[in-house]
PDB file of C-alpha atoms in Angstrom:
ATOM      1  CA  MET A1334     -17.058  43.922  85.122  1.00 96.00           C
ATOM      2  CA  LEU A1335     -13.915  44.568  82.615  1.00 98.00           C
ATOM      3  CA  THR A1336     -10.386  44.428  84.344  1.00 98.00           C
ATOM      4  CA  ARG A1337      -7.599  44.709  82.382  1.00 98.00           C
ATOM      5  CA  ILE A1338      -6.337  45.679  78.489  1.00 98.00           C
ATOM      6  CA  ASP A1339      -5.954  41.931  77.849  1.00 98.00           C
ATOM      7  CA  HIS A1340      -4.394  42.346  74.408  1.00 98.00           C
ATOM      8  CA  ILE A1341      -4.086  44.349  71.015  1.00 98.00           C
ATOM      9  CA  GLY A1342      -4.716  42.699  68.007  1.00 98.00           C
ATOM     10  CA  ILE A1343      -2.234  43.507  65.286  1.00 98.00           C
ATOM     11  CA  ALA A1344      -2.855  41.624  61.618  1.00 98.00           C
ATOM     12  CA  CYS A1345       0.007  41.352  59.922  1.00 98.00           C
ATOM     13  CA  ARG A1346       0.750  39.606  56.234  1.00 98.00           C
ATOM     14  CA  ASN A1347       4.088  37.731  57.401  1.00 98.00           C
ATOM     15  CA  LEU A1348       3.896  36.380  61.275  1.00 98.00           C
ATOM     16  CA  ASP A1349       7.449  35.198  61.738  1.00 98.00           C
ATOM     17  CA  GLU A1350       8.907  38.573  59.818  1.00 98.00           C
ATOM     18  CA  THR A1351       6.494  40.787  62.385  1.00 98.00           C
ATOM     19  CA  VAL A1352       7.596  38.468  65.506  1.00 98.00           C
ATOM     20  CA  GLU A1353      11.068  39.302  64.660  1.00 98.00           C
ATOM     21  CA  PHE A1354      10.333  43.206  64.358  1.00 98.00           C
ATOM     22  CA  TYR A1355       8.934  43.072  67.456  1.00 98.00           C
ATOM     23  CA  ARG A1356      12.317  41.135  69.224  1.00 98.00           C
ATOM     24  CA  ALA A1357      14.367  42.947  67.443  1.00 98.00           C
ATOM     25  CA  THR A1358      13.180  46.447  67.651  1.00 98.00           C
ATOM     26  CA  TYR A1359      11.676  46.312  71.433  1.00 98.00           C
ATOM     27  CA  GLY A1360      13.427  43.211  72.872  1.00 98.00           C
ATOM     28  CA  PHE A1361       9.416  41.626  73.118  1.00 98.00           C
ATOM     29  CA  GLU A1362       9.582  37.376  73.201  1.00 97.00           C
ATOM     30  CA  VAL A1363       6.860  35.404  72.013  1.00 98.00           C
ATOM     31  CA  PHE A1364       4.924  33.559  74.976  1.00 98.00           C
ATOM     32  CA  HIS A1365       2.944  31.364  72.971  1.00 97.00           C
ATOM     33  CA  THR A1366       2.044  30.372  69.449  1.00 98.00           C
ATOM     34  CA  GLU A1367      -0.799  28.614  68.170  1.00 97.00           C
ATOM     35  CA  VAL A1368      -3.050  28.314  64.973  1.00 97.00           C
ATOM     36  CA  ASN A1369      -6.966  29.189  65.067  1.00 93.00           C
ATOM     37  CA  GLU A1370      -8.839  27.352  62.048  1.00 92.00           C
ATOM     38  CA  GLU A1371     -12.107  28.885  63.174  1.00 89.00           C
ATOM     39  CA  GLN A1372     -10.714  32.106  63.198  1.00 90.00           C
ATOM     40  CA  GLY A1373      -8.379  31.589  60.088  1.00 95.00           C
ATOM     41  CA  VAL A1374      -5.370  32.903  61.982  1.00 96.00           C
ATOM     42  CA  ARG A1375      -1.793  31.930  62.495  1.00 98.00           C
ATOM     43  CA  GLU A1376      -1.152  34.038  65.879  1.00 98.00           C
ATOM     44  CA  ALA A1377       1.670  34.818  68.144  1.00 98.00           C
ATOM     45  CA  MET A1378       1.419  36.191  71.748  1.00 98.00           C
ATOM     46  CA  LEU A1379       3.627  38.791  73.149  1.00 98.00           C
ATOM     47  CA  LYS A1380       3.420  39.516  76.738  1.00 98.00           C
ATOM     48  CA  ILE A1381       4.245  43.146  77.592  1.00 98.00           C
ATOM     49  CA  ASN A1382       3.196  43.266  81.215  1.00 98.00           C
ATOM     50  CA  GLU A1383       1.554  41.549  84.305  1.00 98.00           C
ATOM     51  CA  THR A1384      -2.135  43.192  85.192  1.00 98.00           C
ATOM     52  CA  ASP A1385      -3.333  43.915  88.823  1.00 98.00           C
ATOM     53  CA  ASP A1386      -6.546  41.682  88.155  1.00 98.00           C
ATOM     54  CA  GLY A1387      -3.928  38.560  88.148  1.00 97.00           C
ATOM     55  CA  GLY A1388      -3.594  38.530  84.366  1.00 97.00           C
ATOM     56  CA  ALA A1389      -1.645  39.968  81.644  1.00 98.00           C
ATOM     57  CA  SER A1390      -1.791  42.740  78.358  1.00 98.00           C
ATOM     58  CA  TYR A1391      -0.170  40.910  75.356  1.00 98.00           C
ATOM     59  CA  LEU A1392       0.107  41.588  71.770  1.00 98.00           C
ATOM     60  CA  GLN A1393      -1.363  39.349  69.612  1.00 98.00           C
ATOM     61  CA  LEU A1394       0.276  39.183  66.378  1.00 98.00           C
ATOM     62  CA  LEU A1395      -2.239  37.660  63.500  1.00 98.00           C
ATOM     63  CA  GLU A1396      -1.355  36.470  59.905  1.00 98.00           C
ATOM     64  CA  PRO A1397      -4.484  34.910  57.935  1.00 98.00           C
ATOM     65  CA  ILE A1398      -4.035  31.378  56.987  1.00 97.00           C
ATOM     66  CA  ARG A1399      -7.196  31.330  54.351  1.00 96.00           C
ATOM     67  CA  GLU A1400      -7.588  34.035  51.757  1.00 94.00           C
ATOM     68  CA  ASP A1401     -11.286  34.322  52.985  1.00 93.00           C
ATOM     69  CA  SER A1402     -10.639  34.448  56.952  1.00 94.00           C
ATOM     70  CA  THR A1403     -11.550  37.984  58.467  1.00 94.00           C
ATOM     71  CA  VAL A1404      -8.090  38.636  58.926  1.00 97.00           C
ATOM     72  CA  ALA A1405      -7.323  37.816  55.645  1.00 98.00           C
ATOM     73  CA  LYS A1406     -10.368  40.461  54.287  1.00 97.00           C
ATOM     74  CA  TRP A1407      -9.612  43.246  56.712  1.00 97.00           C
ATOM     75  CA  LEU A1408      -5.888  43.090  55.454  1.00 98.00           C
ATOM     76  CA  GLU A1409      -6.896  43.492  52.020  1.00 97.00           C
ATOM     77  CA  LYS A1410      -8.952  46.662  52.814  1.00 95.00           C
ATOM     78  CA  ASN A1411      -6.963  48.252  55.467  1.00 95.00           C
ATOM     79  CA  GLY A1412      -3.271  47.001  55.397  1.00 97.00           C
ATOM     80  CA  GLU A1413      -1.174  46.139  58.294  1.00 98.00           C
ATOM     81  CA  GLY A1414      -2.066  47.602  61.620  1.00 98.00           C
ATOM     82  CA  VAL A1415      -4.417  47.341  64.794  1.00 98.00           C
ATOM     83  CA  HIS A1416      -7.266  44.914  64.193  1.00 98.00           C
ATOM     84  CA  HIS A1417      -8.940  44.944  67.427  1.00 98.00           C
ATOM     85  CA  ILE A1418      -8.468  45.654  71.039  1.00 98.00           C
ATOM     86  CA  ALA A1419      -9.132  43.190  73.754  1.00 98.00           C
ATOM     87  CA  PHE A1420     -10.705  43.247  77.252  1.00 98.00           C
ATOM     88  CA  GLY A1421     -10.123  40.891  79.829  1.00 98.00           C
ATOM     89  CA  THR A1422     -13.249  40.286  82.304  1.00 98.00           C
ATOM     90  CA  ALA A1423     -13.384  37.180  84.546  1.00 98.00           C
ATOM     91  CA  ASP A1424     -17.334  36.428  83.271  1.00 98.00           C
ATOM     92  CA  VAL A1425     -17.543  36.954  79.203  1.00 98.00           C
ATOM     93  CA  ASP A1426     -20.460  35.211  79.412  1.00 98.00           C
ATOM     94  CA  GLY A1427     -22.637  37.875  82.173  1.00 98.00           C
ATOM     95  CA  GLU A1428     -20.844  40.970  79.936  1.00 98.00           C
ATOM     96  CA  SER A1429     -21.348  40.230  76.425  1.00 98.00           C
ATOM     97  CA  GLU A1430     -24.977  39.577  77.454  1.00 98.00           C
ATOM     98  CA  ALA A1431     -25.202  42.768  79.364  1.00 98.00           C
ATOM     99  CA  ILE A1432     -23.496  45.199  76.912  1.00 98.00           C
ATOM    100  CA  ARG A1433     -25.846  43.457  74.310  1.00 98.00           C
ATOM    101  CA  GLY A1434     -28.665  44.619  76.532  1.00 98.00           C
ATOM    102  CA  LYS A1435     -27.558  47.951  75.836  1.00 98.00           C
ATOM    103  CA  GLY A1436     -28.198  47.458  72.202  1.00 97.00           C
ATOM    104  CA  VAL A1437     -24.421  46.827  71.335  1.00 98.00           C
ATOM    105  CA  ARG A1438     -24.155  44.017  68.501  1.00 98.00           C
ATOM    106  CA  VAL A1439     -22.096  41.201  69.994  1.00 98.00           C
ATOM    107  CA  LEU A1440     -21.271  38.970  67.264  1.00 97.00           C
ATOM    108  CA  TYR A1441     -21.340  35.435  68.355  1.00 97.00           C
ATOM    109  CA  ASP A1442     -24.372  33.845  70.152  1.00 96.00           C
ATOM    110  CA  GLU A1443     -22.159  32.550  72.633  1.00 96.00           C
ATOM    111  CA  PRO A1444     -18.224  32.861  73.171  1.00 97.00           C
ATOM    112  CA  ARG A1445     -16.068  31.088  71.172  1.00 96.00           C
ATOM    113  CA  ARG A1446     -12.611  29.404  71.606  1.00 95.00           C
ATOM    114  CA  GLY A1447      -9.567  32.158  71.402  1.00 95.00           C
ATOM    115  CA  SER A1448      -5.832  32.507  72.294  1.00 94.00           C
ATOM    116  CA  MET A1449      -4.469  29.827  75.230  1.00 94.00           C
ATOM    117  CA  GLY A1450      -7.790  28.329  75.830  1.00 95.00           C
ATOM    118  CA  SER A1451      -9.784  31.546  76.840  1.00 97.00           C
ATOM    119  CA  ARG A1452     -13.290  32.341  75.460  1.00 97.00           C
ATOM    120  CA  ILE A1453     -14.093  35.061  73.615  1.00 97.00           C
ATOM    121  CA  THR A1454     -16.651  37.232  71.803  1.00 98.00           C
ATOM    122  CA  PHE A1455     -16.762  40.601  69.654  1.00 98.00           C
ATOM    123  CA  LEU A1456     -18.494  43.718  69.813  1.00 98.00           C
ATOM    124  CA  HIS A1457     -19.539  44.914  66.191  1.00 98.00           C
ATOM    125  CA  PRO A1458     -16.973  48.052  65.646  1.00 98.00           C
ATOM    126  CA  LYS A1459     -19.944  50.513  64.263  1.00 98.00           C
ATOM    127  CA  ASP A1460     -21.562  50.262  67.383  1.00 98.00           C
ATOM    128  CA  CYS A1461     -18.154  50.561  69.494  1.00 98.00           C
ATOM    129  CA  HIS A1462     -16.832  54.352  67.639  1.00 98.00           C
ATOM    130  CA  GLY A1463     -15.096  52.101  65.275  1.00 98.00           C
ATOM    131  CA  VAL A1464     -13.299  49.917  67.375  1.00 98.00           C
ATOM    132  CA  LEU A1465     -13.389  46.137  66.972  1.00 98.00           C
ATOM    133  CA  THR A1466     -13.557  45.041  70.535  1.00 98.00           C
ATOM    134  CA  GLU A1467     -12.971  41.771  71.957  1.00 98.00           C
ATOM    135  CA  LEU A1468     -14.140  40.666  75.690  1.00 98.00           C
ATOM    136  CA  VAL A1469     -12.100  37.608  77.024  1.00 98.00           C
ATOM    137  CA  THR A1470     -12.132  35.469  79.627  1.00 98.00           C
ATOM    138  CA  SER A1471      -9.093  33.778  80.434  1.00 97.00           C
ATOM    139  CA  ALA A1472      -8.486  29.568  80.923  1.00 94.00           C
ATOM    140  CA  PRO A1473      -8.121  29.192  84.564  1.00 87.00           C
ATOM    141  CA  ALA A1474      -4.665  28.276  84.837  1.00 68.00           C
ATOM    142  CA  ASP A1475      -3.650  31.638  82.786  1.00 48.00           C
ATOM    143  CA  ALA A1476      -6.240  33.802  85.234  1.00 46.00           C
ATOM    144  CA  ALA A1477      -4.074  32.441  88.046  1.00 43.00           C
ATOM    145  CA  GLY A1478      -1.071  33.992  86.142  1.00 45.00           C
ATOM    146  CA  HIS A1479       0.428  30.933  84.629  1.00 44.00           C
TER     147      HIS A1479
ATOM    148  CA  MET B1368      13.355  48.596  78.128  1.00 96.00           C
ATOM    149  CA  LEU B1369       9.418  49.356  77.671  1.00 98.00           C
ATOM    150  CA  THR B1370       7.466  47.353  80.315  1.00 98.00           C
ATOM    151  CA  ARG B1371       3.887  47.830  79.624  1.00 98.00           C
ATOM    152  CA  ILE B1372       1.037  48.651  77.415  1.00 98.00           C
ATOM    153  CA  ASP B1373       0.753  52.519  78.467  1.00 98.00           C
ATOM    154  CA  HIS B1374      -2.225  52.845  76.331  1.00 98.00           C
ATOM    155  CA  ILE B1375      -4.277  52.646  73.222  1.00 98.00           C
ATOM    156  CA  GLY B1376      -5.232  55.934  71.414  1.00 98.00           C
ATOM    157  CA  ILE B1377      -8.564  55.926  69.873  1.00 98.00           C
ATOM    158  CA  ALA B1378      -9.734  59.182  67.588  1.00 98.00           C
ATOM    159  CA  CYS B1379     -12.857  60.415  68.101  1.00 98.00           C
ATOM    160  CA  ARG B1380     -15.132  62.554  66.551  1.00 98.00           C
ATOM    161  CA  ASN B1381     -16.663  63.699  69.457  1.00 98.00           C
ATOM    162  CA  LEU B1382     -14.935  63.197  72.888  1.00 98.00           C
ATOM    163  CA  ASP B1383     -18.466  63.521  74.801  1.00 98.00           C
ATOM    164  CA  GLU B1384     -20.084  61.021  72.925  1.00 98.00           C
ATOM    165  CA  THR B1385     -17.298  58.854  73.018  1.00 98.00           C
ATOM    166  CA  VAL B1386     -16.623  58.931  77.122  1.00 98.00           C
ATOM    167  CA  GLU B1387     -20.340  58.110  77.611  1.00 98.00           C
ATOM    168  CA  PHE B1388     -20.312  55.272  75.063  1.00 98.00           C
ATOM    169  CA  TYR B1389     -16.894  53.681  77.217  1.00 98.00           C
ATOM    170  CA  ARG B1390     -19.190  54.596  80.696  1.00 98.00           C
ATOM    171  CA  ALA B1391     -22.071  53.459  79.920  1.00 98.00           C
ATOM    172  CA  THR B1392     -21.185  50.472  77.909  1.00 98.00           C
ATOM    173  CA  TYR B1393     -18.003  49.076  80.005  1.00 98.00           C
ATOM    174  CA  GLY B1394     -18.071  51.160  83.168  1.00 98.00           C
ATOM    175  CA  PHE B1395     -14.857  52.985  82.611  1.00 98.00           C
ATOM    176  CA  GLU B1396     -14.464  56.216  83.721  1.00 97.00           C
ATOM    177  CA  VAL B1397     -12.304  59.321  83.021  1.00 98.00           C
ATOM    178  CA  PHE B1398      -9.343  59.452  85.111  1.00 98.00           C
ATOM    179  CA  HIS B1399      -7.894  62.878  83.463  1.00 97.00           C
ATOM    180  CA  THR B1400      -8.588  65.242  80.723  1.00 98.00           C
ATOM    181  CA  GLU B1401      -6.872  67.665  79.155  1.00 97.00           C
ATOM    182  CA  VAL B1402      -6.097  69.593  75.667  1.00 97.00           C
ATOM    183  CA  ASN B1403      -2.580  69.077  73.842  1.00 93.00           C
ATOM    184  CA  GLU B1404      -2.230  72.101  71.790  1.00 92.00           C
ATOM    185  CA  GLU B1405       0.719  70.950  70.012  1.00 89.00           C
ATOM    186  CA  GLN B1406      -0.769  67.971  69.365  1.00 90.00           C
ATOM    187  CA  GLY B1407      -3.818  69.615  68.337  1.00 95.00           C
ATOM    188  CA  VAL B1408      -6.609  67.341  70.473  1.00 96.00           C
ATOM    189  CA  ARG B1409      -8.793  67.158  73.243  1.00 98.00           C
ATOM    190  CA  GLU B1410      -8.304  64.118  75.290  1.00 98.00           C
ATOM    191  CA  ALA B1411      -9.620  61.541  77.999  1.00 98.00           C
ATOM    192  CA  MET B1412      -7.839  59.168  79.684  1.00 98.00           C
ATOM    193  CA  LEU B1413      -9.709  56.274  80.844  1.00 98.00           C
ATOM    194  CA  LYS B1414      -7.309  53.944  83.526  1.00 98.00           C
ATOM    195  CA  ILE B1415      -8.303  50.276  82.775  1.00 98.00           C
ATOM    196  CA  ASN B1416      -5.673  48.380  85.254  1.00 98.00           C
ATOM    197  CA  GLU B1417      -2.303  49.144  86.704  1.00 98.00           C
ATOM    198  CA  THR B1418       0.630  47.090  85.634  1.00 98.00           C
ATOM    199  CA  ASP B1419       3.874  45.323  87.320  1.00 98.00           C
ATOM    200  CA  ASP B1420       6.067  48.307  86.552  1.00 98.00           C
ATOM    201  CA  GLY B1421       4.075  50.619  88.582  1.00 97.00           C
ATOM    202  CA  GLY B1422       2.122  52.282  86.158  1.00 97.00           C
ATOM    203  CA  ALA B1423      -1.119  51.563  84.586  1.00 98.00           C
ATOM    204  CA  SER B1424      -3.060  50.737  81.188  1.00 98.00           C
ATOM    205  CA  TYR B1425      -5.132  53.442  79.981  1.00 98.00           C
ATOM    206  CA  LEU B1426      -7.599  54.455  76.881  1.00 98.00           C
ATOM    207  CA  GLN B1427      -6.638  57.449  75.263  1.00 98.00           C
ATOM    208  CA  LEU B1428      -9.893  58.964  73.539  1.00 98.00           C
ATOM    209  CA  LEU B1429      -9.013  61.981  71.369  1.00 98.00           C
ATOM    210  CA  GLU B1430     -10.678  64.586  69.403  1.00 98.00           C
ATOM    211  CA  PRO B1431      -9.140  66.815  66.856  1.00 98.00           C
ATOM    212  CA  ILE B1432      -9.362  70.484  68.019  1.00 97.00           C
ATOM    213  CA  ARG B1433      -8.214  71.606  64.551  1.00 96.00           C
ATOM    214  CA  GLU B1434      -8.914  70.693  60.949  1.00 94.00           C
ATOM    215  CA  ASP B1435      -5.194  70.680  59.964  1.00 93.00           C
ATOM    216  CA  SER B1436      -4.455  68.294  62.963  1.00 94.00           C
ATOM    217  CA  THR B1437      -2.681  65.196  62.859  1.00 94.00           C
ATOM    218  CA  VAL B1438      -5.613  63.380  64.043  1.00 97.00           C
ATOM    219  CA  ALA B1439      -8.162  65.127  62.188  1.00 98.00           C
ATOM    220  CA  LYS B1440      -6.544  64.117  59.253  1.00 97.00           C
ATOM    221  CA  TRP B1441      -6.208  60.690  60.203  1.00 97.00           C
ATOM    222  CA  LEU B1442     -10.258  60.500  61.122  1.00 98.00           C
ATOM    223  CA  GLU B1443     -10.809  62.039  57.857  1.00 97.00           C
ATOM    224  CA  LYS B1444      -9.032  59.070  55.894  1.00 95.00           C
ATOM    225  CA  ASN B1445      -9.862  56.278  58.056  1.00 95.00           C
ATOM    226  CA  GLY B1446     -13.105  56.991  60.217  1.00 97.00           C
ATOM    227  CA  GLU B1447     -13.050  56.455  64.257  1.00 98.00           C
ATOM    228  CA  GLY B1448     -10.667  54.030  65.753  1.00 98.00           C
ATOM    229  CA  VAL B1449      -7.253  52.886  66.841  1.00 98.00           C
ATOM    230  CA  HIS B1450      -5.031  55.541  65.860  1.00 98.00           C
ATOM    231  CA  HIS B1451      -2.066  54.315  67.843  1.00 98.00           C
ATOM    232  CA  ILE B1452      -0.570  52.120  70.888  1.00 98.00           C
ATOM    233  CA  ALA B1453       1.780  53.315  73.210  1.00 98.00           C
ATOM    234  CA  PHE B1454       4.403  51.461  75.398  1.00 98.00           C
ATOM    235  CA  GLY B1455       5.447  52.560  78.794  1.00 98.00           C
ATOM    236  CA  THR B1456       9.211  52.940  79.732  1.00 98.00           C
ATOM    237  CA  ALA B1457      11.225  54.557  82.377  1.00 98.00           C
ATOM    238  CA  ASP B1458      13.906  56.213  79.373  1.00 98.00           C
ATOM    239  CA  VAL B1459      12.144  57.211  76.615  1.00 98.00           C
ATOM    240  CA  ASP B1460      15.265  59.172  75.516  1.00 98.00           C
ATOM    241  CA  GLY B1461      17.421  56.159  75.820  1.00 98.00           C
ATOM    242  CA  GLU B1462      14.935  53.652  74.116  1.00 98.00           C
ATOM    243  CA  SER B1463      14.165  56.243  71.150  1.00 98.00           C
ATOM    244  CA  GLU B1464      17.541  56.582  70.667  1.00 98.00           C
ATOM    245  CA  ALA B1465      18.430  53.069  70.360  1.00 98.00           C
ATOM    246  CA  ILE B1466      15.577  52.322  68.175  1.00 98.00           C
ATOM    247  CA  ARG B1467      16.392  54.709  65.941  1.00 98.00           C
ATOM    248  CA  GLY B1468      19.523  53.244  65.795  1.00 98.00           C
ATOM    249  CA  LYS B1469      18.053  50.309  64.368  1.00 98.00           C
ATOM    250  CA  GLY B1470      16.399  51.843  61.186  1.00 97.00           C
ATOM    251  CA  VAL B1471      13.299  52.779  62.620  1.00 98.00           C
ATOM    252  CA  ARG B1472      12.100  56.416  61.981  1.00 98.00           C
ATOM    253  CA  VAL B1473      11.753  58.154  65.184  1.00 98.00           C
ATOM    254  CA  LEU B1474       9.122  61.162  64.249  1.00 97.00           C
ATOM    255  CA  TYR B1475      10.417  63.550  66.845  1.00 97.00           C
ATOM    256  CA  ASP B1476      14.162  65.035  66.809  1.00 96.00           C
ATOM    257  CA  GLU B1477      13.464  64.640  71.379  1.00 96.00           C
ATOM    258  CA  PRO B1478      10.568  63.878  73.156  1.00 97.00           C
ATOM    259  CA  ARG B1479       7.819  66.405  73.368  1.00 96.00           C
ATOM    260  CA  ARG B1480       5.083  66.694  76.341  1.00 95.00           C
ATOM    261  CA  GLY B1481       2.485  63.962  76.337  1.00 95.00           C
ATOM    262  CA  SER B1482      -0.652  63.139  78.598  1.00 93.00           C
ATOM    263  CA  MET B1483      -0.350  64.044  82.005  1.00 94.00           C
ATOM    264  CA  GLY B1484       2.836  65.358  81.898  1.00 95.00           C
ATOM    265  CA  SER B1485       4.740  62.659  80.247  1.00 97.00           C
ATOM    266  CA  ARG B1486       7.236  62.688  77.991  1.00 97.00           C
ATOM    267  CA  ILE B1487       6.642  60.891  74.419  1.00 97.00           C
ATOM    268  CA  THR B1488       7.940  60.201  71.134  1.00 98.00           C
ATOM    269  CA  PHE B1489       6.536  58.414  67.829  1.00 98.00           C
ATOM    270  CA  LEU B1490       7.535  55.606  65.642  1.00 98.00           C
ATOM    271  CA  HIS B1491       6.650  55.704  62.010  1.00 98.00           C
ATOM    272  CA  PRO B1492       4.136  53.260  60.999  1.00 98.00           C
ATOM    273  CA  LYS B1493       5.583  52.393  57.985  1.00 98.00           C
ATOM    274  CA  ASP B1494       8.540  51.126  59.917  1.00 98.00           C
ATOM    275  CA  CYS B1495       6.592  49.175  62.104  1.00 98.00           C
ATOM    276  CA  HIS B1496       4.367  46.797  60.229  1.00 98.00           C
ATOM    277  CA  GLY B1497       1.511  49.594  59.608  1.00 98.00           C
ATOM    278  CA  VAL B1498       1.237  50.900  63.444  1.00 98.00           C
ATOM    279  CA  LEU B1499       1.600  53.889  64.731  1.00 98.00           C
ATOM    280  CA  THR B1500       3.956  53.380  68.011  1.00 98.00           C
ATOM    281  CA  GLU B1501       4.278  55.690  70.486  1.00 98.00           C
ATOM    282  CA  LEU B1502       6.936  55.320  73.639  1.00 98.00           C
ATOM    283  CA  VAL B1503       6.027  56.886  76.847  1.00 98.00           C
ATOM    284  CA  THR B1504       8.205  57.830  80.103  1.00 98.00           C
ATOM    285  CA  SER B1505       5.106  59.252  82.651  1.00 97.00           C
ATOM    286  CA  ALA B1506       5.776  61.946  84.810  1.00 94.00           C
ATOM    287  CA  PRO B1507       7.485  61.104  88.104  1.00 86.00           C
ATOM    288  CA  ALA B1508       4.154  61.334  90.041  1.00 67.00           C
ATOM    289  CA  ASP B1509       2.387  59.252  87.532  1.00 48.00           C
ATOM    290  CA  ALA B1510       5.279  56.573  87.513  1.00 46.00           C
ATOM    291  CA  ALA B1511       4.642  56.453  91.434  1.00 43.00           C
ATOM    292  CA  GLY B1512       1.014  55.341  91.051  1.00 45.00           C
ATOM    293  CA  HIS B1513      -0.671  58.644  91.400  1.00 44.00           C
TER     294      HIS B1513
END
């Protein structure tokens, strides 16, 4: 079961400037930053609200750190904007297998590491009416509301 | 203060097919449907989770009902995908004026009617790092959790 909007992933060219835009315009503060070498991005998570499944909803601001990262290629084609959306679930393995069984292409054979120690996978946007869709299971501490 | 991700607006060519995709793939059910003549769209709201400000987060699926609607033009240019994101606030009037005062273009002089009796406005995507951004104040009954 998918129980929350976990985050909206937004691709930007300059993470520091974009973080500052969200702080100055809306008052959103950085909850967490990290570099994900595998995804080729530097990212900031802005926590917007908590959710009734014990998790939270974030904006995830993403700046590519390599020209050959998928986010860099996406930016080159589309410019800055919403890159993907992510639904939270307690069971990313089970959900992704069930969804694969319905004929939707799941991009990873096994979930990989996402933000804040989460486990994630992606669904092919062409199978999801144009929306690159991520499934996320938070790390235990985060799932408990920390 | 913006207190939640209110919804993610997703443009689609065929609302019924897209609703069925979200139901069959994820189990998301339609919470509400309506036609917004002013925006030129037929829409379905899928409630994903409740939020700690007493509101909820939705997916808003949008199908244009007129060729000259902004969503129809957007689809022609971009294809199906995420059209906008929306933040919930108790005070769309005050927030939009404060944000206008920071030099971000607000698209309406006064908030207009959005889904489920809400009052909404939009911020220019070019002033928001490529993200068409909506601000929403729910109708009183919805804000109370109905």
